[in-house]
Short mmCIF file of C-alpha atoms in Angstrom, two decimals:
data_model
loop_
_atom_site.label_atom_id
_atom_site.label_comp_id
_atom_site.label_asym_id
_atom_site.label_seq_id
_atom_site.Cartn_x
_atom_site.Cartn_y
_atom_site.Cartn_z
CA UNK A 1224 11.36 -58.37 109.09
CA UNK A 1225 15.07 -58.64 109.34
CA UNK A 1226 17.43 -60.75 111.65
CA UNK A 1227 18.49 -57.75 112.97
CA UNK A 1228 14.76 -56.47 113.92
CA UNK A 1229 13.38 -60.31 115.41
CA UNK A 1230 16.81 -60.27 117.45
CA UNK A 1231 15.71 -56.49 119.14
CA UNK A 1232 12.16 -57.59 120.07
CA UNK A 1233 13.39 -60.80 121.22
CA UNK A 1234 15.65 -58.92 123.38
CA UNK A 1235 12.93 -56.59 124.75
CA UNK A 1236 11.52 -56.44 127.92
CA UNK A 1237 8.93 -54.05 126.92
CA UNK A 1238 7.07 -53.61 123.55
CA UNK A 1239 5.12 -50.77 122.49
CA UNK A 1240 3.56 -50.31 119.38
CA UNK A 1241 0.00 -49.23 117.45
CA UNK A 1242 -2.36 -52.25 118.49
CA UNK A 1243 -2.35 -53.51 114.89
CA UNK A 1244 0.95 -53.88 114.04
CA UNK A 1245 1.30 -55.87 117.47
CA UNK A 1246 -1.12 -58.27 115.99
CA UNK A 1247 1.56 -58.64 113.29
CA UNK A 1248 4.54 -59.87 115.87
CA UNK A 1249 2.25 -61.96 118.17
CA UNK A 1250 5.01 -64.67 118.44
CA UNK A 1251 7.49 -61.85 120.47
CA UNK A 1252 4.83 -60.89 122.80
CA UNK A 1253 4.72 -63.65 125.48
CA UNK A 1254 6.47 -63.16 128.55
CA UNK A 1255 6.71 -58.96 127.85
CA UNK A 1256 5.33 -55.93 128.99
CA UNK A 1257 3.28 -55.16 126.20
CA UNK A 1258 1.77 -51.03 125.80
CA UNK A 1259 -0.68 -50.51 122.60
CA UNK A 1260 -2.86 -47.76 122.00
CA UNK A 1261 -4.91 -46.86 119.04
CA UNK A 1262 -3.55 -45.03 115.84
CA UNK A 1263 -3.77 -40.97 116.95
CA UNK A 1264 -1.76 -41.46 120.32
CA UNK A 1265 1.32 -42.09 119.33
CA UNK A 1266 3.35 -39.26 121.01
CA UNK A 1267 1.59 -41.18 124.24
CA UNK A 1268 2.90 -44.61 123.54
CA UNK A 1269 6.26 -43.13 122.77
CA UNK A 1270 6.70 -41.02 125.83
CA UNK A 1271 5.54 -44.37 127.72
CA UNK A 1272 8.55 -45.88 125.62
CA UNK A 1273 10.94 -43.21 126.74
CA UNK A 1274 10.04 -43.51 130.13
CA UNK A 1275 10.40 -47.17 130.39
CA UNK A 1276 14.17 -46.78 128.91
CA UNK A 1277 14.52 -44.47 131.34
CA UNK A 1278 13.79 -46.69 134.08
CA UNK A 1279 16.11 -49.17 132.99
CA UNK A 1280 14.32 -51.44 130.69
CA UNK A 1281 15.03 -52.60 127.43
CA UNK A 1282 11.99 -51.50 124.90
CA UNK A 1283 11.57 -51.70 121.63
CA UNK A 1284 9.05 -49.63 119.55
CA UNK A 1285 7.66 -50.91 116.90
CA UNK A 1286 6.96 -49.33 113.89
CA UNK A 1287 5.64 -50.08 110.12
CA UNK A 1288 7.80 -50.42 107.36
CA UNK A 1289 10.98 -48.15 107.95
CA UNK A 1290 10.92 -46.87 111.35
CA UNK A 1291 13.55 -43.70 109.64
CA UNK A 1292 11.24 -43.17 106.46
CA UNK A 1293 7.78 -40.95 107.83
CA UNK A 1294 8.27 -43.69 111.37
CA UNK A 1295 8.63 -43.80 115.36
CA UNK A 1296 12.39 -43.03 114.89
CA UNK A 1297 12.05 -39.36 115.00
CA UNK A 1298 9.22 -38.83 117.75
CA UNK A 1299 11.23 -40.95 120.14
CA UNK A 1300 14.03 -38.99 119.57
CA UNK A 1301 12.36 -35.75 119.81
CA UNK A 1302 11.03 -36.96 123.23
CA UNK A 1303 14.47 -38.27 123.92
CA UNK A 1304 15.72 -35.02 123.69
CA UNK A 1305 13.90 -33.05 125.59
CA UNK A 1306 15.22 -34.75 128.84
CA UNK A 1307 18.84 -33.65 130.46
CA UNK A 1308 21.51 -35.41 128.46
CA UNK A 1309 22.66 -37.44 131.75
CA UNK A 1310 19.06 -38.94 131.48
CA UNK A 1311 18.79 -39.79 127.85
CA UNK A 1312 18.47 -43.59 127.13
CA UNK A 1313 20.31 -45.05 124.70
CA UNK A 1314 18.41 -45.22 121.08
CA UNK A 1315 19.00 -47.17 118.35
CA UNK A 1316 17.24 -47.34 115.11
CA UNK A 1317 17.08 -50.89 113.67
CA UNK A 1318 15.94 -49.88 109.89
CA UNK A 1319 13.09 -52.26 107.89
CA UNK A 1320 11.75 -52.59 104.53
CA UNK A 1321 10.15 -49.30 103.67
CA UNK A 1322 6.52 -49.17 102.54
CA UNK A 1323 7.93 -47.95 99.17
CA UNK A 1324 10.26 -50.68 98.46
CA UNK A 1325 7.61 -53.27 99.58
CA UNK A 1326 5.32 -51.69 97.19
CA UNK A 1327 7.74 -51.14 94.05
CA UNK A 1328 8.60 -54.72 94.28
CA UNK A 1329 4.98 -56.04 93.82
CA UNK A 1330 4.74 -53.38 91.03
CA UNK A 1331 8.04 -54.50 89.25
CA UNK A 1332 10.82 -52.03 89.10
CA UNK A 1333 9.20 -48.14 89.31
CA UNK A 1334 11.51 -47.10 91.39
CA UNK A 1335 15.08 -47.50 89.23
CA UNK A 1336 15.55 -43.78 89.04
CA UNK A 1337 15.17 -40.67 91.16
CA UNK A 1338 12.09 -40.57 92.72
CA UNK A 1339 10.53 -37.80 95.42
CA UNK A 1340 8.30 -39.58 98.04
CA UNK A 1341 5.46 -37.31 99.68
CA UNK A 1342 2.78 -37.45 102.40
CA UNK A 1343 -0.63 -36.17 101.21
CA UNK A 1344 -1.71 -36.07 105.47
CA UNK A 1345 -2.37 -32.48 106.05
CA UNK A 1346 -2.41 -32.94 109.76
CA UNK A 1347 0.78 -31.96 110.37
CA UNK A 1348 1.92 -30.14 107.20
CA UNK A 1349 -0.14 -27.26 105.43
CA UNK A 1350 -1.47 -28.09 102.20
CA UNK A 1351 0.06 -25.52 100.45
CA UNK A 1352 3.42 -27.02 101.27
CA UNK A 1353 2.02 -30.17 99.80
CA UNK A 1354 1.07 -28.58 96.97
CA UNK A 1355 4.54 -26.89 96.03
CA UNK A 1356 6.11 -30.37 96.39
CA UNK A 1357 3.44 -32.35 94.20
CA UNK A 1358 4.60 -29.20 91.68
CA UNK A 1359 8.39 -29.40 92.17
CA UNK A 1360 8.21 -33.25 91.88
CA UNK A 1361 6.30 -33.30 88.99
CA UNK A 1362 8.41 -30.77 87.06
CA UNK A 1363 11.70 -32.66 87.73
CA UNK A 1364 9.98 -35.43 86.46
CA UNK A 1365 10.64 -37.69 89.61
CA UNK A 1366 8.67 -40.72 89.95
CA UNK A 1367 6.40 -39.86 92.50
CA UNK A 1368 5.53 -41.92 95.88
CA UNK A 1369 2.23 -40.83 97.72
CA UNK A 1370 1.71 -42.22 101.18
CA UNK A 1371 -1.44 -41.37 103.02
CA UNK A 1372 -2.73 -40.97 99.63
CA UNK A 1373 -6.45 -40.63 100.81
CA UNK A 1374 -8.39 -40.86 103.76
CA UNK A 1375 -12.45 -40.65 104.23
CA UNK A 1376 -12.06 -36.97 105.54
CA UNK A 1377 -9.83 -36.01 102.84
CA UNK A 1378 -10.67 -36.84 98.95
CA UNK A 1379 -10.24 -34.18 96.45
CA UNK A 1380 -6.36 -33.94 97.67
CA UNK A 1381 -5.34 -36.73 95.33
CA UNK A 1382 -7.66 -35.33 92.49
CA UNK A 1383 -5.36 -32.31 92.92
CA UNK A 1384 -2.23 -34.32 92.66
CA UNK A 1385 -3.66 -35.99 89.35
CA UNK A 1386 -4.12 -32.68 87.97
CA UNK A 1387 -0.62 -30.96 88.59
CA UNK A 1388 1.27 -34.01 87.45
CA UNK A 1389 -1.03 -34.31 84.31
CA UNK A 1390 0.57 -30.36 83.40
CA UNK A 1391 3.73 -32.45 83.10
CA UNK A 1392 3.47 -35.80 81.98
CA UNK A 1393 0.73 -38.21 79.43
CA UNK A 1394 -1.95 -39.12 80.64
CA UNK A 1395 -0.78 -42.74 79.79
CA UNK A 1396 1.66 -42.40 82.20
CA UNK A 1397 1.60 -45.67 84.63
CA UNK A 1398 0.57 -45.56 88.09
CA UNK A 1399 0.53 -48.60 90.72
CA UNK A 1400 -1.46 -48.48 93.37
CA UNK A 1401 -0.87 -51.21 96.48
CA UNK A 1402 -2.60 -52.08 99.39
CA UNK A 1403 -1.31 -53.69 102.79
CA UNK A 1404 1.89 -54.51 100.70
CA UNK A 1405 3.68 -57.47 102.44
CA UNK A 1406 0.82 -58.23 104.71
CA UNK A 1407 -1.55 -61.49 103.60
CA UNK A 1408 -4.49 -59.12 101.90
CA UNK A 1409 -1.88 -57.16 99.88
CA UNK A 1410 -3.32 -56.27 96.30
CA UNK A 1411 -1.78 -54.41 93.52
CA UNK A 1412 -3.53 -52.43 90.93
CA UNK A 1413 -1.72 -50.83 87.52
CA UNK A 1414 -3.42 -47.96 85.80
CA UNK A 1415 -2.45 -44.58 84.45
CA UNK A 1416 -2.26 -41.08 85.42
CA UNK A 1417 -6.14 -40.37 83.57
CA UNK A 1418 -7.89 -43.13 85.42
CA UNK A 1419 -5.72 -43.87 88.63
CA UNK A 1420 -8.19 -41.78 91.27
CA UNK A 1421 -11.07 -44.02 89.81
CA UNK A 1422 -9.55 -46.97 91.45
CA UNK A 1423 -10.10 -47.53 95.20
CA UNK A 1424 -7.45 -45.19 96.99
CA UNK A 1425 -7.22 -45.43 101.05
CA UNK A 1426 -4.86 -44.52 104.11
CA UNK A 1427 -3.35 -47.91 103.23
CA UNK A 1428 -2.75 -47.56 100.05
CA UNK A 1429 0.57 -46.30 98.35
CA UNK A 1430 0.03 -44.89 95.06
CA UNK A 1431 3.37 -44.59 92.78
CA UNK A 1432 3.11 -42.47 89.54
CA UNK A 1433 6.03 -43.26 86.87
CA UNK A 1434 8.21 -40.55 85.60
CA UNK A 1435 7.98 -39.85 81.66
CA UNK A 1436 9.62 -42.96 80.84
CA UNK A 1437 8.24 -45.80 82.89
CA UNK A 1438 6.26 -48.24 80.91
CA UNK A 1439 4.32 -51.22 81.77
CA UNK A 1440 4.94 -55.01 80.37
CA UNK A 1441 3.18 -58.18 81.16
CA UNK A 1442 1.68 -56.64 84.34
CA UNK A 1443 4.52 -54.79 85.81
CA UNK A 1444 5.55 -51.15 85.93
CA UNK A 1445 9.22 -50.14 84.91
CA UNK A 1446 11.18 -47.12 85.11
CA UNK A 1447 13.89 -47.81 83.14
CA UNK A 1448 17.27 -46.83 84.34
CA UNK A 1449 18.88 -46.44 81.26
CA UNK A 1450 20.98 -48.96 79.77
CA UNK A 1451 21.14 -49.33 76.21
CA UNK A 1452 20.12 -53.08 75.90
CA UNK B 619 18.90 -59.25 105.47
CA UNK B 620 15.35 -60.36 105.75
CA UNK B 621 14.33 -63.84 106.44
CA UNK B 622 12.41 -64.05 103.14
CA UNK B 623 15.94 -63.27 101.43
CA UNK B 624 17.84 -65.70 103.59
CA UNK B 625 15.16 -68.39 102.22
CA UNK B 626 15.21 -67.03 98.75
CA UNK B 627 19.20 -67.21 98.55
CA UNK B 628 19.01 -71.07 100.47
CA UNK B 629 16.69 -71.98 97.80
CA UNK B 630 18.56 -70.49 94.89
CA UNK B 631 20.84 -73.18 92.41
CA UNK B 632 22.37 -70.36 91.06
CA UNK B 633 23.57 -67.15 92.68
CA UNK B 634 24.42 -64.06 90.38
CA UNK B 635 26.03 -61.02 91.62
CA UNK B 636 28.98 -58.17 91.91
CA UNK B 637 31.83 -60.00 93.25
CA UNK B 638 32.03 -57.66 96.40
CA UNK B 639 28.64 -58.48 97.39
CA UNK B 640 28.60 -62.30 96.96
CA UNK B 641 31.98 -61.85 99.52
CA UNK B 642 29.24 -60.15 101.87
CA UNK B 643 26.97 -63.90 101.78
CA UNK B 644 29.56 -66.30 101.66
CA UNK B 645 27.85 -68.50 103.90
CA UNK B 646 25.05 -69.02 101.35
CA UNK B 647 27.36 -69.83 98.45
CA UNK B 648 28.66 -73.36 99.22
CA UNK B 649 27.09 -76.15 96.42
CA UNK B 650 25.67 -73.47 94.01
CA UNK B 651 26.69 -72.21 90.83
CA UNK B 652 28.34 -68.65 91.04
CA UNK B 653 28.18 -66.03 88.25
CA UNK B 654 30.30 -63.11 89.61
CA UNK B 655 31.89 -60.11 87.82
CA UNK B 656 32.82 -56.96 87.67
CA UNK B 657 30.97 -53.90 88.95
CA UNK B 658 30.61 -52.51 85.55
CA UNK B 659 29.25 -55.53 83.94
CA UNK B 660 25.71 -55.76 85.20
CA UNK B 661 24.26 -56.20 81.76
CA UNK B 662 26.09 -59.61 81.19
CA UNK B 663 25.50 -60.41 84.81
CA UNK B 664 21.71 -60.29 84.80
CA UNK B 665 21.40 -61.18 81.20
CA UNK B 666 23.54 -64.88 82.36
CA UNK B 667 21.00 -64.57 85.43
CA UNK B 668 18.13 -64.88 82.58
CA UNK B 669 19.64 -67.22 80.60
CA UNK B 670 20.33 -69.81 83.40
CA UNK B 671 16.31 -68.73 84.84
CA UNK B 672 15.62 -70.17 81.18
CA UNK B 673 16.85 -73.09 81.23
CA UNK B 674 15.25 -74.04 83.94
CA UNK B 675 16.97 -73.32 87.56
CA UNK B 676 16.17 -71.51 90.20
CA UNK B 677 18.68 -68.40 90.25
CA UNK B 678 19.17 -65.39 92.65
CA UNK B 679 20.18 -62.22 91.73
CA UNK B 680 22.02 -60.48 94.66
CA UNK B 681 21.63 -56.61 94.81
CA UNK B 682 22.64 -54.37 97.51
CA UNK B 683 20.47 -52.18 99.44
CA UNK B 684 17.00 -52.88 98.00
CA UNK B 685 16.74 -54.25 94.37
CA UNK B 686 13.79 -52.33 93.85
CA UNK B 687 15.52 -48.95 94.25
CA UNK B 688 18.40 -47.99 92.00
CA UNK B 689 18.90 -51.72 92.12
CA UNK B 690 19.01 -54.57 89.97
CA UNK B 691 15.10 -55.66 89.30
CA UNK B 692 14.73 -53.04 86.69
CA UNK B 693 17.24 -54.46 84.67
CA UNK B 694 16.64 -58.12 84.97
CA UNK B 695 12.63 -57.21 83.97
CA UNK B 696 13.81 -55.23 80.85
CA UNK B 697 16.03 -58.43 79.97
CA UNK B 698 13.11 -60.83 80.26
CA UNK B 699 10.91 -58.67 78.16
CA UNK B 700 12.73 -59.07 75.51
CA UNK B 701 12.08 -62.51 75.42
CA UNK B 702 8.44 -63.70 73.66
CA UNK B 703 6.34 -64.12 76.88
CA UNK B 704 5.86 -68.09 76.64
CA UNK B 705 9.72 -68.15 77.41
CA UNK B 706 9.67 -65.51 80.01
CA UNK B 707 10.69 -66.74 83.55
CA UNK B 708 9.07 -66.30 86.48
CA UNK B 709 10.81 -62.95 88.37
CA UNK B 710 9.95 -62.56 91.73
CA UNK B 711 11.48 -59.47 93.83
CA UNK B 712 12.52 -59.47 97.23
CA UNK B 713 12.39 -56.39 98.79
CA UNK B 714 15.54 -55.25 100.72
CA UNK B 715 16.65 -52.40 103.28
CA UNK B 716 17.63 -49.43 101.03
CA UNK B 717 20.74 -47.45 101.43
CA UNK B 718 19.09 -44.51 102.63
CA UNK B 719 17.05 -46.58 105.31
CA UNK B 720 20.13 -47.85 106.65
CA UNK B 721 21.93 -44.28 106.54
CA UNK B 722 19.04 -42.49 108.03
CA UNK B 723 19.05 -45.22 110.93
CA UNK B 724 22.75 -44.29 111.31
CA UNK B 725 22.28 -40.24 111.50
CA UNK B 726 19.28 -40.08 113.89
CA UNK B 727 15.71 -39.75 112.27
CA UNK B 728 16.25 -37.45 109.06
CA UNK B 729 13.80 -38.88 106.97
CA UNK B 730 11.19 -37.99 109.09
CA UNK B 731 9.03 -35.93 105.92
CA UNK B 732 8.96 -35.32 102.16
CA UNK B 733 11.83 -36.59 100.37
CA UNK B 734 13.81 -36.50 97.24
CA UNK B 735 16.71 -39.26 96.19
CA UNK B 736 18.56 -38.50 93.76
CA UNK B 737 21.57 -40.23 91.95
CA UNK B 738 24.68 -37.73 90.90
CA UNK B 739 25.74 -40.13 88.85
CA UNK B 740 25.57 -38.71 84.95
CA UNK B 741 26.49 -42.02 83.23
CA UNK B 742 22.98 -43.12 82.01
CA UNK B 743 21.49 -39.76 82.90
CA UNK B 744 22.43 -36.29 81.06
CA UNK B 745 23.80 -34.11 84.06
CA UNK B 746 21.13 -31.47 82.83
CA UNK B 747 18.33 -33.61 84.10
CA UNK B 748 20.31 -34.22 87.62
CA UNK B 749 20.58 -30.45 87.89
CA UNK B 750 16.87 -29.32 87.31
CA UNK B 751 15.87 -32.43 89.52
CA UNK B 752 18.55 -30.87 92.35
CA UNK B 753 16.76 -27.44 91.63
CA UNK B 754 13.43 -28.76 91.85
CA UNK B 755 14.17 -30.75 95.24
CA UNK B 756 15.74 -27.75 96.74
CA UNK B 757 12.72 -25.35 95.82
CA UNK B 758 10.52 -27.94 97.48
CA UNK B 759 11.68 -28.15 100.55
CA UNK B 760 12.75 -31.83 100.17
CA UNK B 761 14.77 -33.75 102.35
CA UNK B 762 17.44 -34.57 99.53
CA UNK B 763 19.68 -37.78 99.48
CA UNK B 764 22.02 -38.10 96.98
CA UNK B 765 23.01 -41.70 95.86
CA UNK B 766 26.70 -42.13 94.05
CA UNK B 767 27.69 -38.42 95.03
CA UNK B 768 31.01 -38.20 93.63
CA UNK B 769 33.58 -39.85 91.72
CA UNK B 770 37.26 -39.82 91.44
CA UNK B 771 36.87 -38.76 87.78
CA UNK B 772 33.56 -36.65 88.74
CA UNK B 773 34.20 -34.54 91.36
CA UNK B 774 32.69 -30.80 90.72
CA UNK B 775 28.64 -31.94 90.51
CA UNK B 776 28.52 -32.38 94.58
CA UNK B 777 29.85 -28.79 94.74
CA UNK B 778 27.42 -27.45 92.19
CA UNK B 779 24.33 -29.56 94.48
CA UNK B 780 25.52 -27.21 97.25
CA UNK B 781 25.43 -24.08 95.34
CA UNK B 782 22.00 -24.76 93.93
CA UNK B 783 20.40 -26.01 97.82
CA UNK B 784 22.60 -23.09 99.45
CA UNK B 785 20.25 -21.03 97.43
CA UNK B 786 17.25 -22.37 99.02
CA UNK B 787 18.40 -23.19 102.35
CA UNK B 788 20.34 -21.47 105.59
CA UNK B 789 24.20 -22.31 105.39
CA UNK B 790 23.90 -24.36 108.55
CA UNK B 791 21.34 -26.59 107.49
CA UNK B 792 22.62 -30.04 108.57
CA UNK B 793 24.14 -32.73 106.17
CA UNK B 794 24.69 -36.29 107.07
CA UNK B 795 27.18 -38.32 105.23
CA UNK B 796 27.60 -42.49 105.53
CA UNK B 797 30.03 -44.30 104.31
CA UNK B 798 29.38 -47.92 103.99
CA UNK B 799 26.08 -48.21 105.98
CA UNK B 800 25.31 -51.57 107.63
CA UNK B 801 29.02 -53.07 106.67
CA UNK B 802 31.49 -53.66 109.41
CA UNK B 803 33.84 -50.54 108.28
CA UNK B 804 30.36 -48.14 108.06
CA UNK B 805 31.28 -44.73 109.18
CA UNK B 806 29.21 -41.36 109.96
CA UNK B 807 29.77 -37.74 109.68
CA UNK B 808 27.42 -34.93 110.57
CA UNK B 809 28.31 -31.65 108.81
CA UNK B 810 26.29 -28.42 107.59
CA UNK B 811 25.55 -27.42 103.99
CA UNK B 812 28.31 -24.24 103.79
CA UNK B 813 31.34 -27.24 104.69
CA UNK B 814 29.75 -31.06 103.78
CA UNK B 815 31.84 -30.92 100.62
CA UNK B 816 35.00 -30.50 102.48
CA UNK B 817 34.46 -33.95 104.21
CA UNK B 818 35.66 -37.71 102.51
CA UNK B 819 33.03 -38.35 99.72
CA UNK B 820 33.09 -41.42 97.10
CA UNK B 821 30.64 -43.65 95.67
CA UNK B 822 30.23 -45.80 98.52
CA UNK B 823 28.70 -42.48 100.48
CA UNK B 824 25.43 -41.58 100.81
CA UNK B 825 24.60 -38.17 101.40
CA UNK B 826 21.55 -36.56 103.29
CA UNK B 827 21.04 -32.62 103.09
CA UNK B 828 18.03 -31.88 105.85
CA UNK B 829 15.28 -29.62 104.67
CA UNK B 830 14.63 -26.20 106.52
CA UNK B 831 13.65 -27.80 109.46
CA UNK B 832 15.94 -30.33 109.97
CA UNK B 833 18.26 -29.75 113.50
CA UNK B 834 21.13 -31.91 115.30
CA UNK B 835 20.98 -32.60 118.87
CA UNK B 836 23.67 -34.98 120.55
CA UNK B 837 24.93 -36.00 117.10
CA UNK B 838 21.78 -37.09 115.83
CA UNK B 839 20.24 -35.26 112.74
CA UNK B 840 16.76 -35.07 113.18
CA UNK B 841 13.81 -33.88 110.49
CA UNK B 842 10.75 -33.12 112.78
CA UNK B 843 6.99 -34.68 111.58
CA UNK B 844 5.64 -31.64 113.26
CA UNK B 845 4.24 -32.92 116.52
CA UNK B 846 3.20 -29.85 119.24
CA UNK B 847 5.36 -31.55 121.90
#
């Protein structure tokens, strides 16, 4: 967490967030009004935050990773902009350490070159759109980071991704899987494009597929920038 | 800066980095050995860091943004892995706030959906590879973030990018340009795909091109995640 984020939490009168994330910032909670709800109620949660702010209170909405990368920043702004300009509270977005950055640091240096980030969740995005993006990212030889790679309900999507990328890259292309990056139960697995879907992957995993030049050494995954060394 | 990064700097005996970045962490420098060189000498600088670590000293290599995203993490690991395993120093990578995250926070919430990050610098990457990636990212309707968008020597590349993306997205697609994100002279410009290359863009700029659904409201740039609100 950055000093700026800590300062924002300390200054808040109301803290709003998914219960699990509130548990990670327990030190900041005493003496404040807390609004925590379950994972699928993010609209209600952000709406409550906006209403608290419109009532004149200083509110912090907590998002895991970077709130500006698939995080709560967009939902808060969208809800704010439904009100007339004169009523809209000021929204300050505090950037954080992204899940891809946290995962990359644990794996080595897989994101030293151009990359594409794709969420495999089809709750809000048609699966055809996601497939098209995977195809484009594979064809462009991007390092590919997959958010929300697999859920208990959705297990075949990651297999389709594997098949698409295998059409463009060798089966030996390194693939890193990180669970719970930067949490106390973080774990890292290094695999390859042929085999990675046999590893445990769930909604708390982040998967990074190397580009055609990515290699592994001493248990680290490295995508060379292209220096002559 | 995260507490973990501050702790790593405080614990270091040697701090290595590009002079401009060392100037931003002046508070951490007193009493330490400092190795700073100019921008194009990153190999020499990281090699010196590796040698200091092999001599048994605790070394911090400073990178702007996130060291794992186009940063110094990869170069340090590549140099370390040239030595026999028994001689290799331990490398710990501390993730940071990425340039794209810092820029996105200033613009609003442009990176709420799948995105591609492309460096337009052709010093280490063939221009044809870069063009292919821009084409794939445009065709996949990714939000596109451009690192190193323009230098004094290289002014036509960004025009080519504009032309490629215009084949896939409306001329009114929002484009954000951020200079020196999170520095004291940071600035933000909101433009569109038709006009953005008329704005000031240099090597310290980060350009974010919206996807087909990105819009602007109250001076912010928002890519909707897809919620029904």
